[in-house]
Amino acid sequence: MTFGLATRKLYPKVVRRHGEGDKSHLTTVEGLAALSLDALSSVAYGPEAIMLTLVAAGVGAITAAVPITLVIAGLLGVLVISYCQVIAVHPDGGGSYAVAKKDLGTQVSLLAAAGLVVDYVLTVAVSLAAGAASLASAFPVLADHSLAVCLGGLALLTVVNLWGVADSARVLMLPMALFVVSVLGIVVVGLSRSAPAATVGTPESFHATEALGILLVLKAFSSGCSALTGIEAIANAVPMFRKPRVRRAQRTELLLGVLLGALLIGLTLVIHRHHVVPRQGVTVLAQLTAGAYGTGWAYYATSILVTLALGLAANTSFGGLPVLMSLLARDNRLPHLFALRAERPVHRYGVLALALLSCALLIAVNADTQRLIPLFAVGVFVGFTISQSGLVRHWATVRPAGWVPRAVINGVGALLTAVAAVVLLTSKFLAGAWFVALIVPLFMLLFSRIQRNYTLAGVELGVGRMPAAPARASSLVIVPLGKVDAVAERAVTAALALGDEVVVVAAFSDQAAAAAMRADWARWGPGVRLDIVESPQHSPVHPVLGYVEQAGRDGRQVAVLIPQVEPARRRFRILQNQRGILLAGVLSARTDVVVCLLPYRLHL
């Protein structure tokens, strides 16, 4: 398969739809590996984001990290339950976009889609940049090559996902398992120690610049909520799971919530127990690793695993965004090619689009994580709020048994995520969040313009209307040829089967060659008229184009049958004249005639 289109084969396979054969679909564990590594790896920067915000009120304010983390864990629980409901209500995927389209109207669905697209692209860029920065911390020689490392990792992930999402999941299962075990080990060993085993990094002094008030707590809460990005990916990619898809996707979502909540609370408790504060030159997670394992081989092994997990976390977007783009394409809000899929359940145009957008973003910021962080998480919290609000509307409209508790849970979740989105946007606006505030409306405009174009095209094409009865008309088949050979015999035979009248046209700049063609044609005697036109520019394309335009002026249906020699081996095709393909392109662009390519395959 090539970009969702089947190559020519002697015995072509029938392209399977989703659900026709489960080998290329995800199990629960594979879904956790393919779609959850972004959320799980966020524990590397989520607790640290809370601490870096709280130190504005002095080192003593870090004690507020525990209650803030518990609130975030509670919000995580609400979101996990909510997305399990989204999976059940919208089993075709789409997450907040599907919810908004059904329950909140066109403009809100466009907002949800734009926010998710931006967040998925940022997830890839942030994950790769953070992974490259972590790798550079362990190997300083790579510090000046972060962009190259990011682009190399992006190329690798793109190739794996073009091959198939299930295959990428199998690749990610081992790194994910090792990462989770290592971080759980940090929590268990760290809580069992009365004091850190070792200390890394250079001490820093922090001076209180503001009081520990409600605004600072809200900032810390919204910063820590960056650890929740990625939990919507499972709801967006339900069609990627094996049957029963809804049950498998819900189990994966619940498993993700349990693991992520345990890691966030556990790491925060270790920070509180050992009075860890930010230090220069190392991350907070690196301090916790040294405190639990010491600075031996386990410290370096865990650091490498964290780097690998951060880099591979970008795979979450490759599992979710192509499916979302395919849904947008089916709704006429993106070009229809994004809905094409390969025999494996892979939307390869969506994979390529994500790779190109992420590549452009990484190059624009030179793979600098600090320039990407202010852009991060705003879009996804807008999506969280939309999905929660949409479900409240859904329960209030459908009113199934027990709908009130569900609506209350979703309403509380919508309120909390809306607060987080507003605080994130206002507190980080000048630091870069303005870009998200600008690009999201531009994506909304793009989606609406594409949909408008498809609507107008449908009106002009008469989609939904019964067309008039087809009228019979005489037909003329024109065959461009240059010599009398086996190709000519094949082309004339096919033309006689297609039309009422067949004319062979040949273009020559040399009168002697034209006379030789007439003599050969007379000796062959196929019973078909031969017309020879002059080619003063030594190119047959424009003389043949003029001949076809003249032939079509009498109202007849004209078809041009162009024979094309194709060697069996692709490397030999450059040896053959490609003039037929050029002529076909010019005729298609300049005329309304039917253009047919007739392959004559060699055995070479």
Coordinates of C-alpha atoms in Angstrom, one line a residue:
M1 CA 0.0 0.0 0.0
T2 CA 1.2 3.5 -0.8
F3 CA -0.3 6.5 1.1
G4 CA -3.7 4.7 1.2
L5 CA -3.8 3.7 -2.4
A6 CA -3.3 0.1 -3.6
T7 CA -0.5 -0.6 -6.0
R8 CA -1.2 -2.8 -9.0
K9 CA -0.9 -6.5 -8.2
L10 CA -1.6 -9.7 -10.2
Y11 CA -4.0 -10.8 -7.5
P12 CA -5.1 -7.7 -5.6
K13 CA -6.4 -8.0 -2.1
V14 CA -9.8 -6.6 -1.1
V15 CA -9.2 -3.6 1.2
R16 CA -10.6 -4.3 4.6
R17 CA -12.7 -1.9 6.6
H18 CA -12.3 -1.3 10.3
G19 CA -13.3 -4.5 12.1
E20 CA -12.8 -6.9 9.2
G21 CA -9.8 -8.8 10.7
D22 CA -8.4 -7.8 14.1
K23 CA -4.8 -8.5 13.6
S24 CA -4.0 -4.9 12.8
H25 CA -6.2 -3.5 15.6
L26 CA -5.2 -2.8 19.2
T27 CA -5.7 -4.9 22.3
T28 CA -6.1 -3.1 25.7
V29 CA -2.3 -3.3 26.5
E30 CA -1.4 -2.3 22.9
G31 CA -3.8 0.6 23.2
L32 CA -2.2 1.7 26.4
A33 CA 1.2 1.7 24.8
A34 CA 0.2 3.4 21.5
L35 CA -2.2 6.0 22.9
S36 CA -1.2 6.6 26.6
L37 CA 2.5 7.2 26.7
D38 CA 2.0 10.9 26.3
A39 CA -0.2 11.1 29.5
L40 CA 2.0 8.7 31.5
S41 CA 5.3 10.4 30.6
S42 CA 3.8 13.8 31.7
V43 CA 4.7 12.9 35.3
A44 CA 8.2 13.9 34.2
Y45 CA 7.2 17.6 34.1
G46 CA 3.7 17.8 35.7
P47 CA 4.8 17.9 39.4
E48 CA 7.8 20.0 38.5
A49 CA 5.5 22.6 36.9
I50 CA 3.5 22.9 40.2
M51 CA 6.7 23.4 42.2
L52 CA 8.2 26.0 39.9
T53 CA 5.0 28.0 40.2
L54 CA 4.7 27.7 44.0
V55 CA 8.3 28.8 44.7
A56 CA 7.2 32.3 43.8
A57 CA 5.8 32.4 47.3
G58 CA 9.0 30.9 48.8
V59 CA 10.3 27.3 49.4
G60 CA 7.8 26.8 52.2
A61 CA 4.9 27.2 49.8
I62 CA 5.8 23.9 48.1
T63 CA 3.9 22.1 50.8
A64 CA 0.7 23.2 48.9
A65 CA 1.8 20.8 46.1
V66 CA 0.1 17.8 47.8
P67 CA -3.4 19.2 48.1
I68 CA -3.1 20.7 44.6
T69 CA -2.0 17.3 43.2
L70 CA -5.0 15.6 45.0
V71 CA -7.3 18.0 43.3
I72 CA -5.7 17.3 39.9
A73 CA -6.0 13.6 40.6
G74 CA -9.7 14.1 41.4
L75 CA -10.1 16.0 38.1
L76 CA -8.3 13.1 36.4
G77 CA -10.9 10.7 37.8
V78 CA -13.7 12.9 36.5
L79 CA -12.2 13.1 33.1
V80 CA -11.5 9.4 32.9
I81 CA -15.2 8.6 33.8
S82 CA -16.3 11.3 31.3
Y83 CA -14.2 9.9 28.5
C84 CA -15.5 6.4 29.2
Q85 CA -18.9 7.9 28.6
V86 CA -17.7 9.6 25.5
I87 CA -16.4 6.2 24.2
A88 CA -19.8 4.6 24.8
V89 CA -21.8 7.4 23.2
H90 CA -19.4 8.0 20.2
P91 CA -17.9 4.6 19.3
D92 CA -16.7 6.0 16.0
G93 CA -14.1 8.1 17.7
G94 CA -13.6 11.9 17.5
G95 CA -13.7 12.7 21.3
S96 CA -14.7 16.2 22.0
Y97 CA -15.2 16.9 18.3
A98 CA -17.8 14.2 18.0
V99 CA -19.6 15.3 21.2
A100 CA -19.6 19.0 20.1
K101 CA -20.9 18.1 16.6
K102 CA -23.8 16.1 18.0
D103 CA -24.8 18.3 21.0
L104 CA -23.3 21.8 20.8
G105 CA -23.6 22.9 17.2
T106 CA -21.3 23.6 14.2
Q107 CA -19.1 26.4 15.6
V108 CA -18.3 24.6 18.9
S109 CA -17.4 21.5 17.0
L110 CA -15.0 23.5 14.8
L111 CA -13.5 24.9 18.0
A112 CA -13.1 21.5 19.4
A113 CA -11.5 20.1 16.2
A114 CA -9.1 23.1 15.9
G115 CA -8.1 22.8 19.5
L116 CA -7.4 19.1 19.2
V117 CA -5.3 19.5 16.0
V118 CA -3.2 22.2 17.6
D119 CA -2.7 20.1 20.8
Y120 CA -1.8 17.0 18.9
V121 CA 0.9 18.8 16.9
L122 CA 2.2 20.5 20.1
T123 CA 2.3 17.1 21.8
V124 CA 4.6 15.7 19.2
A125 CA 6.9 18.8 19.3
V126 CA 7.0 19.1 23.1
S127 CA 7.5 15.3 23.7
L128 CA 10.4 15.2 21.2
A129 CA 12.0 18.4 22.4
A130 CA 11.7 17.3 26.0
G131 CA 13.2 14.0 25.2
A132 CA 16.1 15.6 23.3
A133 CA 16.7 18.0 26.3
S134 CA 16.8 15.1 28.7
L135 CA 19.2 13.2 26.5
A136 CA 21.4 16.2 26.2
S137 CA 21.5 16.4 30.1
A138 CA 22.9 12.9 30.2
F139 CA 25.2 13.3 27.1
P140 CA 26.2 17.0 26.9
V141 CA 27.9 16.5 23.5
L142 CA 24.3 16.4 22.0
A143 CA 23.4 19.8 23.5
D144 CA 24.0 21.6 20.2
H145 CA 22.2 19.0 18.1
S146 CA 18.8 18.9 19.7
L147 CA 16.9 19.8 16.5
A148 CA 18.6 17.0 14.6
V149 CA 17.8 14.5 17.4
C150 CA 14.1 15.7 17.3
L151 CA 13.9 15.4 13.5
G152 CA 15.5 12.0 13.6
G153 CA 13.0 10.8 16.2
L154 CA 10.1 12.3 14.3
A155 CA 11.2 10.5 11.1
L156 CA 11.4 7.2 12.9
L157 CA 7.9 7.6 14.4
T158 CA 6.5 8.6 11.1
V159 CA 7.9 5.5 9.3
V160 CA 6.6 3.2 12.1
N161 CA 3.1 4.7 12.0
L162 CA 3.0 4.6 8.2
W163 CA 3.5 0.9 8.5
G164 CA 0.7 0.4 11.0
V165 CA -0.5 1.6 14.4
A166 CA -0.7 -1.9 15.8
D167 CA 3.0 -2.4 14.9
S168 CA 3.9 0.9 16.5
A169 CA 2.1 -0.2 19.6
R170 CA 4.1 -3.4 19.8
V171 CA 7.3 -1.4 19.5
L172 CA 6.2 0.9 22.4
M173 CA 5.1 -1.8 24.8
L174 CA 8.5 -2.6 26.3
P175 CA 9.6 1.1 26.8
M176 CA 6.2 1.9 28.3
A177 CA 6.4 -1.0 30.8
L178 CA 10.0 -0.2 31.8
F179 CA 9.1 3.4 32.3
V180 CA 6.1 2.7 34.5
V181 CA 8.0 0.1 36.6
S182 CA 10.9 2.5 37.0
V183 CA 8.7 5.4 38.2
L184 CA 6.7 3.2 40.5
G185 CA 10.0 2.0 41.9
I186 CA 11.0 5.6 42.6
V187 CA 7.7 6.1 44.5
V188 CA 8.0 2.9 46.5
V189 CA 11.7 3.1 47.3
G190 CA 11.5 6.9 47.9
L191 CA 8.6 6.6 50.4
S192 CA 10.4 3.7 52.2
R193 CA 13.6 5.9 52.8
S194 CA 13.8 8.3 55.7
A195 CA 16.3 10.5 53.7
P196 CA 17.4 10.6 50.0
A197 CA 20.1 8.2 49.0
A198 CA 21.9 10.9 47.0
T199 CA 21.5 14.5 45.9
V200 CA 22.1 15.8 42.5
G201 CA 22.1 19.3 41.0
T202 CA 23.2 22.7 42.3
P203 CA 21.2 24.4 45.1
E204 CA 19.3 27.5 44.2
S205 CA 17.9 30.3 46.4
F206 CA 14.3 31.3 46.0
H207 CA 12.9 34.6 47.2
A208 CA 9.2 35.1 47.7
T209 CA 7.9 37.5 45.1
E210 CA 4.1 37.1 45.9
A211 CA 1.9 35.7 48.6
L212 CA 0.4 32.2 48.5
G213 CA -3.0 33.3 47.5
I214 CA -5.8 32.0 45.5
L215 CA -4.3 33.3 42.2
L216 CA -1.0 31.6 42.8
V217 CA -2.8 28.3 43.7
L218 CA -4.8 28.5 40.5
K219 CA -1.7 29.1 38.5
A220 CA 0.0 26.1 40.1
F221 CA -3.2 24.0 39.5
S222 CA -3.3 25.0 35.8
S223 CA 0.4 24.3 35.4
G224 CA 0.1 20.9 37.0
C225 CA -2.8 20.1 34.8
S226 CA -0.3 19.8 31.9
A227 CA 0.1 16.3 33.3
L228 CA -3.5 15.5 32.1
T229 CA -2.8 16.1 28.4
G230 CA -3.2 13.0 26.3
I231 CA -6.0 11.2 28.2
E232 CA -8.4 12.2 25.4
A233 CA -6.5 10.3 22.8
I234 CA -8.1 6.9 23.5
A235 CA -11.6 8.4 23.0
N236 CA -10.4 9.9 19.7
A237 CA -9.1 6.5 18.4
V238 CA -11.8 4.0 19.3
P239 CA -11.9 2.5 15.8
M240 CA -8.3 1.5 16.2
F241 CA -9.3 -1.1 18.9
R242 CA -10.2 -4.8 18.4
K243 CA -13.8 -5.8 19.0
P244 CA -15.6 -5.2 21.3
R245 CA -14.1 -1.8 20.7
V246 CA -16.0 0.2 23.3
R247 CA -15.2 -2.2 26.1
R248 CA -11.5 -2.4 25.2
A249 CA -11.2 1.4 24.8
Q250 CA -13.0 1.9 28.2
R251 CA -10.7 -0.6 29.9
T252 CA -7.7 1.2 28.4
E253 CA -9.0 4.6 29.6
L254 CA -9.5 3.3 33.2
L255 CA -6.1 1.6 33.3
L256 CA -4.5 4.9 32.1
G257 CA -6.4 6.8 34.8
V258 CA -5.3 4.4 37.6
L259 CA -1.6 4.4 36.5
L260 CA -1.4 8.2 36.0
G261 CA -3.1 9.0 39.2
A262 CA -0.9 6.7 41.2
L263 CA 2.3 8.1 39.7
L264 CA 1.3 11.7 40.2
I265 CA 0.2 11.3 43.8
G266 CA 3.2 9.0 44.6
L267 CA 5.8 11.4 43.2
T268 CA 4.3 14.4 45.0
L269 CA 4.3 12.4 48.3
V270 CA 8.0 11.6 47.8
I271 CA 8.7 15.3 47.1
H272 CA 6.8 16.2 50.3
R273 CA 8.6 13.5 52.4
H274 CA 12.1 14.5 51.3
H275 CA 11.5 18.3 51.1
V276 CA 12.6 18.3 47.4
V277 CA 13.0 21.8 45.9
P278 CA 14.0 22.7 42.3
R279 CA 17.7 22.6 41.7
Q280 CA 19.9 24.0 38.9
G281 CA 21.0 21.6 36.1
V282 CA 18.6 18.7 36.9
T283 CA 14.9 18.0 36.8
V284 CA 12.8 17.3 39.8
L285 CA 12.3 13.7 38.5
A286 CA 16.1 13.3 38.3
Q287 CA 16.4 14.4 42.0
L288 CA 13.7 11.9 43.0
T289 CA 15.5 9.2 41.0
A290 CA 18.8 9.9 42.7
G291 CA 17.0 10.0 46.1
A292 CA 15.5 6.6 45.5
Y293 CA 18.2 4.7 43.6
G294 CA 21.4 6.7 44.3
T295 CA 23.7 7.8 41.5
G296 CA 24.7 4.4 40.3
W297 CA 23.7 2.4 37.2
A298 CA 20.0 2.5 38.2
Y299 CA 20.0 6.3 38.1
Y300 CA 21.4 6.5 34.6
A301 CA 19.2 3.6 33.3
T302 CA 16.1 5.4 34.7
S303 CA 17.2 8.7 33.1
I304 CA 17.5 7.0 29.7
L305 CA 14.1 5.4 30.1
V306 CA 12.6 8.8 30.9
T307 CA 14.2 10.3 27.8
L308 CA 12.9 7.4 25.7
A309 CA 9.4 7.7 27.1
L310 CA 9.3 11.4 26.5
G311 CA 10.4 10.9 22.9
L312 CA 8.0 8.1 22.2
A313 CA 5.1 9.9 23.9
A314 CA 4.7 11.7 20.6
N315 CA 3.2 8.4 19.3
T316 CA -0.1 9.3 21.0
S317 CA -0.7 12.0 18.4
F318 CA 0.0 9.6 15.6
G319 CA -2.7 7.3 17.0
G320 CA -5.3 10.0 17.5
L321 CA -4.9 12.9 15.0
P322 CA -5.1 10.8 11.8
V323 CA -8.4 9.3 13.0
L324 CA -9.7 12.8 13.9
M325 CA -8.7 14.1 10.5
S326 CA -10.5 11.3 8.8
L327 CA -13.7 12.2 10.6
L328 CA -13.2 15.8 9.6
A329 CA -12.8 14.7 6.0
R330 CA -16.0 12.7 6.1
D331 CA -17.8 15.8 7.4
N332 CA -16.3 17.8 4.4
R333 CA -14.2 19.9 6.7
L334 CA -10.8 18.6 5.4
P335 CA -9.9 17.3 1.9
H336 CA -11.3 13.8 1.3
L337 CA -7.9 12.2 0.9
F338 CA -7.5 12.3 4.7
A339 CA -10.3 9.7 4.9
L340 CA -8.3 7.3 2.7
R341 CA -6.9 4.3 4.5
A342 CA -4.6 1.5 3.7
E343 CA -5.3 -2.3 4.0
R344 CA -3.9 -1.9 7.5
P345 CA -6.1 0.5 9.6
V346 CA -3.7 3.5 8.8
H347 CA -4.8 6.9 7.6
R348 CA -1.4 7.7 6.0
Y349 CA -2.2 11.2 4.7
G350 CA -3.1 12.1 8.3
V351 CA 0.2 10.7 9.6
L352 CA 2.2 12.6 7.0
A353 CA 0.3 15.8 7.7
L354 CA 1.1 15.5 11.4
A355 CA 4.7 14.8 10.7
L356 CA 5.1 17.9 8.4
L357 CA 3.3 20.2 10.8
S358 CA 5.4 19.0 13.8
C359 CA 8.6 19.3 11.7
A360 CA 7.8 22.9 10.8
L361 CA 7.0 23.8 14.5
L362 CA 10.3 22.2 15.7
I363 CA 12.3 24.0 13.2
A364 CA 10.5 27.3 14.0
V365 CA 11.4 27.1 17.7
N366 CA 14.7 25.3 17.2
A367 CA 13.5 22.4 19.3
D368 CA 13.5 24.6 22.4
T369 CA 11.2 23.1 25.0
Q370 CA 10.8 26.4 27.0
R371 CA 9.4 28.1 23.9
L372 CA 6.9 25.3 23.4
I373 CA 5.6 24.9 26.9
P374 CA 3.6 28.2 27.0
L375 CA 1.7 26.9 23.9
F376 CA 0.9 23.6 25.5
A377 CA -2.3 22.4 27.1
V378 CA -4.5 25.3 26.3
G379 CA -6.1 23.6 23.3
V380 CA -6.7 20.3 25.1
F381 CA -8.4 22.0 28.1
V382 CA -10.7 23.7 25.7
G383 CA -11.5 20.3 24.3
F384 CA -12.0 18.9 27.8
T385 CA -14.5 21.7 28.6
I386 CA -16.4 21.1 25.3
S387 CA -16.6 17.4 25.8
Q388 CA -17.9 17.7 29.4
S389 CA -20.4 20.4 28.5
G390 CA -21.6 18.4 25.5
L391 CA -22.2 15.4 27.7
V392 CA -24.2 17.5 30.1
R393 CA -26.4 18.5 27.2
H394 CA -26.6 14.9 26.0
W395 CA -27.8 13.6 29.4
A396 CA -30.3 16.4 29.8
T397 CA -31.7 15.7 26.3
V398 CA -31.8 11.9 26.3
R399 CA -32.5 11.5 30.1
P400 CA -31.7 7.8 30.5
A401 CA -31.9 6.1 33.9
G402 CA -29.4 7.6 36.4
W403 CA -28.6 10.6 34.1
V404 CA -28.5 13.2 36.9
P405 CA -25.3 11.9 38.7
R406 CA -23.6 11.6 35.3
A407 CA -24.6 15.2 34.4
V408 CA -23.3 16.4 37.7
I409 CA -19.9 14.7 37.2
N410 CA -19.6 16.1 33.8
G411 CA -20.7 19.6 34.9
V412 CA -18.1 19.7 37.7
G413 CA -15.5 18.5 35.2
A414 CA -16.5 21.2 32.7
L415 CA -16.2 23.9 35.4
L416 CA -12.7 22.8 36.6
T417 CA -11.3 22.4 33.1
A418 CA -12.8 25.8 32.0
V419 CA -11.0 27.4 35.0
A420 CA -7.8 25.7 34.0
A421 CA -8.1 26.8 30.4
V422 CA -8.8 30.4 31.3
V423 CA -5.9 30.6 33.8
L424 CA -3.5 28.9 31.4
L425 CA -4.4 31.3 28.6
T426 CA -4.2 34.5 30.7
S427 CA -1.1 33.6 32.6
K428 CA 0.9 32.4 29.6
F429 CA -0.6 34.7 26.9
L430 CA 2.4 36.9 26.5
A431 CA 4.8 34.0 26.8
G432 CA 3.4 32.3 23.7
A433 CA -0.2 31.3 24.4
W434 CA -1.2 34.1 22.0
F435 CA -0.1 31.9 19.1
V436 CA -2.7 29.3 20.1
A437 CA -5.4 32.0 20.5
L438 CA -4.5 33.0 16.9
I439 CA -4.0 29.7 15.2
V440 CA -7.2 28.0 16.6
P441 CA -9.6 30.5 14.9
L442 CA -7.5 30.2 11.7
F443 CA -8.0 26.4 11.7
M444 CA -11.8 27.0 12.3
L445 CA -11.9 29.3 9.3
L446 CA -10.0 26.7 7.2
F447 CA -12.5 24.0 8.1
S448 CA -15.5 26.1 7.4
R449 CA -14.1 27.3 4.0
I450 CA -13.4 23.7 3.0
Q451 CA -16.9 22.7 4.0
R452 CA -18.4 25.6 2.1
N453 CA -16.4 24.7 -1.0
Y454 CA -17.7 21.1 -0.9
T455 CA -21.2 22.4 -0.4
L456 CA -21.0 24.6 -3.5
A457 CA -19.4 21.8 -5.5
G458 CA -22.2 19.5 -4.4
V459 CA -24.8 21.9 -5.6
E460 CA -23.1 22.3 -9.0
L461 CA -22.7 18.6 -9.4
G462 CA -26.4 18.0 -8.5
V463 CA -25.7 15.8 -5.5
G464 CA -29.0 14.6 -4.1
R465 CA -30.9 15.4 -7.3
M466 CA -32.0 12.9 -9.9
P467 CA -30.1 13.7 -13.1
A468 CA -31.7 13.7 -16.6
A469 CA -31.7 10.6 -18.7
P470 CA -28.4 10.0 -20.5
A471 CA -28.5 11.0 -24.2
R472 CA -26.9 8.8 -26.9
A473 CA -24.4 10.5 -29.2
S474 CA -21.9 9.4 -31.8
S475 CA -18.4 8.9 -30.6
L476 CA -14.9 9.4 -32.0
V477 CA -11.8 7.7 -30.7
I478 CA -8.5 9.4 -31.5
V479 CA -5.3 7.3 -31.1
P480 CA -2.0 9.2 -31.2
L481 CA 0.7 7.0 -32.7
G482 CA 4.2 7.4 -34.1
K483 CA 5.0 4.1 -35.8
V484 CA 3.4 0.8 -36.9
D485 CA 4.3 -1.9 -34.4
A486 CA 2.7 -4.2 -31.8
V487 CA 1.7 -1.2 -29.7
A488 CA -0.2 0.2 -32.7
E489 CA -2.0 -3.1 -33.2
R490 CA -3.1 -3.2 -29.6
A491 CA -4.2 0.4 -29.5
V492 CA -6.2 0.3 -32.7
T493 CA -7.9 -3.0 -31.6
A494 CA -8.9 -1.4 -28.3
A495 CA -10.1 1.8 -30.0
L496 CA -12.3 -0.1 -32.4
A497 CA -14.0 -1.8 -29.4
L498 CA -14.7 1.5 -27.7
G499 CA -16.1 3.9 -30.3
D500 CA -18.2 4.3 -33.5
E501 CA -15.3 5.9 -35.4
V502 CA -11.6 5.6 -34.9
V503 CA -8.9 8.0 -36.3
V504 CA -5.2 7.6 -35.8
V505 CA -3.2 10.9 -35.6
A506 CA 0.5 11.2 -36.0
A507 CA 2.7 14.3 -35.6
F508 CA 6.0 14.7 -37.5
S509 CA 8.4 17.5 -38.1
D510 CA 10.3 15.6 -40.8
Q511 CA 8.5 15.1 -44.1
A512 CA 10.5 11.9 -44.9
A513 CA 9.3 10.3 -41.6
A514 CA 5.7 11.3 -42.4
A515 CA 6.0 9.7 -45.8
A516 CA 7.4 6.5 -44.3
M517 CA 4.5 6.4 -41.8
R518 CA 2.0 6.7 -44.6
A519 CA 3.7 3.9 -46.6
D520 CA 3.8 1.5 -43.5
W521 CA 0.1 2.3 -42.8
A522 CA -0.9 1.5 -46.4
R523 CA 0.9 -1.8 -46.3
W524 CA -0.6 -2.7 -42.9
G525 CA -4.2 -1.7 -44.0
P526 CA -6.0 -1.8 -40.6
G527 CA -9.1 -0.1 -42.1
V528 CA -8.7 3.0 -39.9
R529 CA -8.0 6.5 -41.2
L530 CA -4.6 8.0 -40.6
D531 CA -4.2 11.8 -40.2
I532 CA -0.8 13.3 -40.1
V533 CA -0.2 16.8 -38.6
E534 CA 2.9 18.9 -38.7
S535 CA 5.0 19.4 -35.6
P536 CA 7.3 22.4 -36.2
Q537 CA 8.5 22.5 -32.6
H538 CA 9.6 18.8 -32.6
S539 CA 7.0 18.0 -30.0
P540 CA 3.8 16.1 -30.8
V541 CA 1.9 17.3 -27.7
H542 CA 0.6 20.7 -28.9
P543 CA -0.2 19.6 -32.6
V544 CA -2.2 16.6 -31.2
L545 CA -3.9 19.0 -28.7
G546 CA -5.0 21.2 -31.5
Y547 CA -6.3 18.3 -33.5
V548 CA -8.3 17.0 -30.6
E549 CA -9.8 20.5 -29.9
Q550 CA -10.8 20.8 -33.6
A551 CA -12.4 17.3 -33.6
G552 CA -14.5 18.1 -30.5
R553 CA -16.2 21.2 -32.0
D554 CA -18.9 19.3 -33.8
G555 CA -20.6 18.1 -30.6
R556 CA -19.4 14.5 -30.8
Q557 CA -18.2 12.6 -27.7
V558 CA -14.4 12.4 -28.2
A559 CA -12.1 10.0 -26.5
V560 CA -8.3 9.9 -26.8
L561 CA -6.7 6.5 -26.3
I562 CA -3.0 6.9 -25.5
P563 CA -0.8 3.8 -25.6
Q564 CA 2.0 3.7 -23.0
V565 CA 4.8 1.2 -22.8
E566 CA 5.5 -0.1 -19.3
P567 CA 8.4 -2.3 -18.5
A568 CA 7.8 -4.9 -15.7
R569 CA 10.7 -3.5 -13.6
R570 CA 10.2 0.1 -12.4
R571 CA 13.9 0.9 -12.8
F572 CA 13.6 0.4 -16.6
R573 CA 10.6 2.8 -17.0
I574 CA 12.9 5.8 -17.3
L575 CA 14.2 4.3 -20.5
Q576 CA 10.8 4.5 -22.2
N577 CA 9.2 7.6 -23.7
Q578 CA 7.0 9.3 -21.1
R579 CA 5.4 11.6 -23.7
G580 CA 2.1 9.8 -23.4
I581 CA 1.7 10.8 -19.7
L582 CA 2.6 14.4 -20.6
L583 CA 0.0 14.4 -23.4
A584 CA -2.7 12.9 -21.1
G585 CA -2.0 15.6 -18.5
V586 CA -2.3 18.4 -21.1
L587 CA -5.5 17.0 -22.6
S588 CA -7.1 16.6 -19.2
A589 CA -6.2 20.2 -18.2
R590 CA -7.1 21.9 -21.5
T591 CA -10.1 19.9 -22.9
D592 CA -13.2 18.1 -21.8
V593 CA -12.5 14.9 -23.8
V594 CA -12.2 11.4 -22.3
V595 CA -8.5 10.6 -21.8
C596 CA -7.6 6.9 -21.5
L597 CA -4.1 5.4 -20.9
L598 CA -3.6 2.0 -22.5
P599 CA -0.7 0.2 -20.9
Y600 CA 1.4 -2.2 -23.0
R601 CA 3.5 -4.1 -20.5
L602 CA 6.8 -5.5 -21.4
H603 CA 8.4 -8.6 -19.7
L604 CA 11.7 -6.8 -19.2

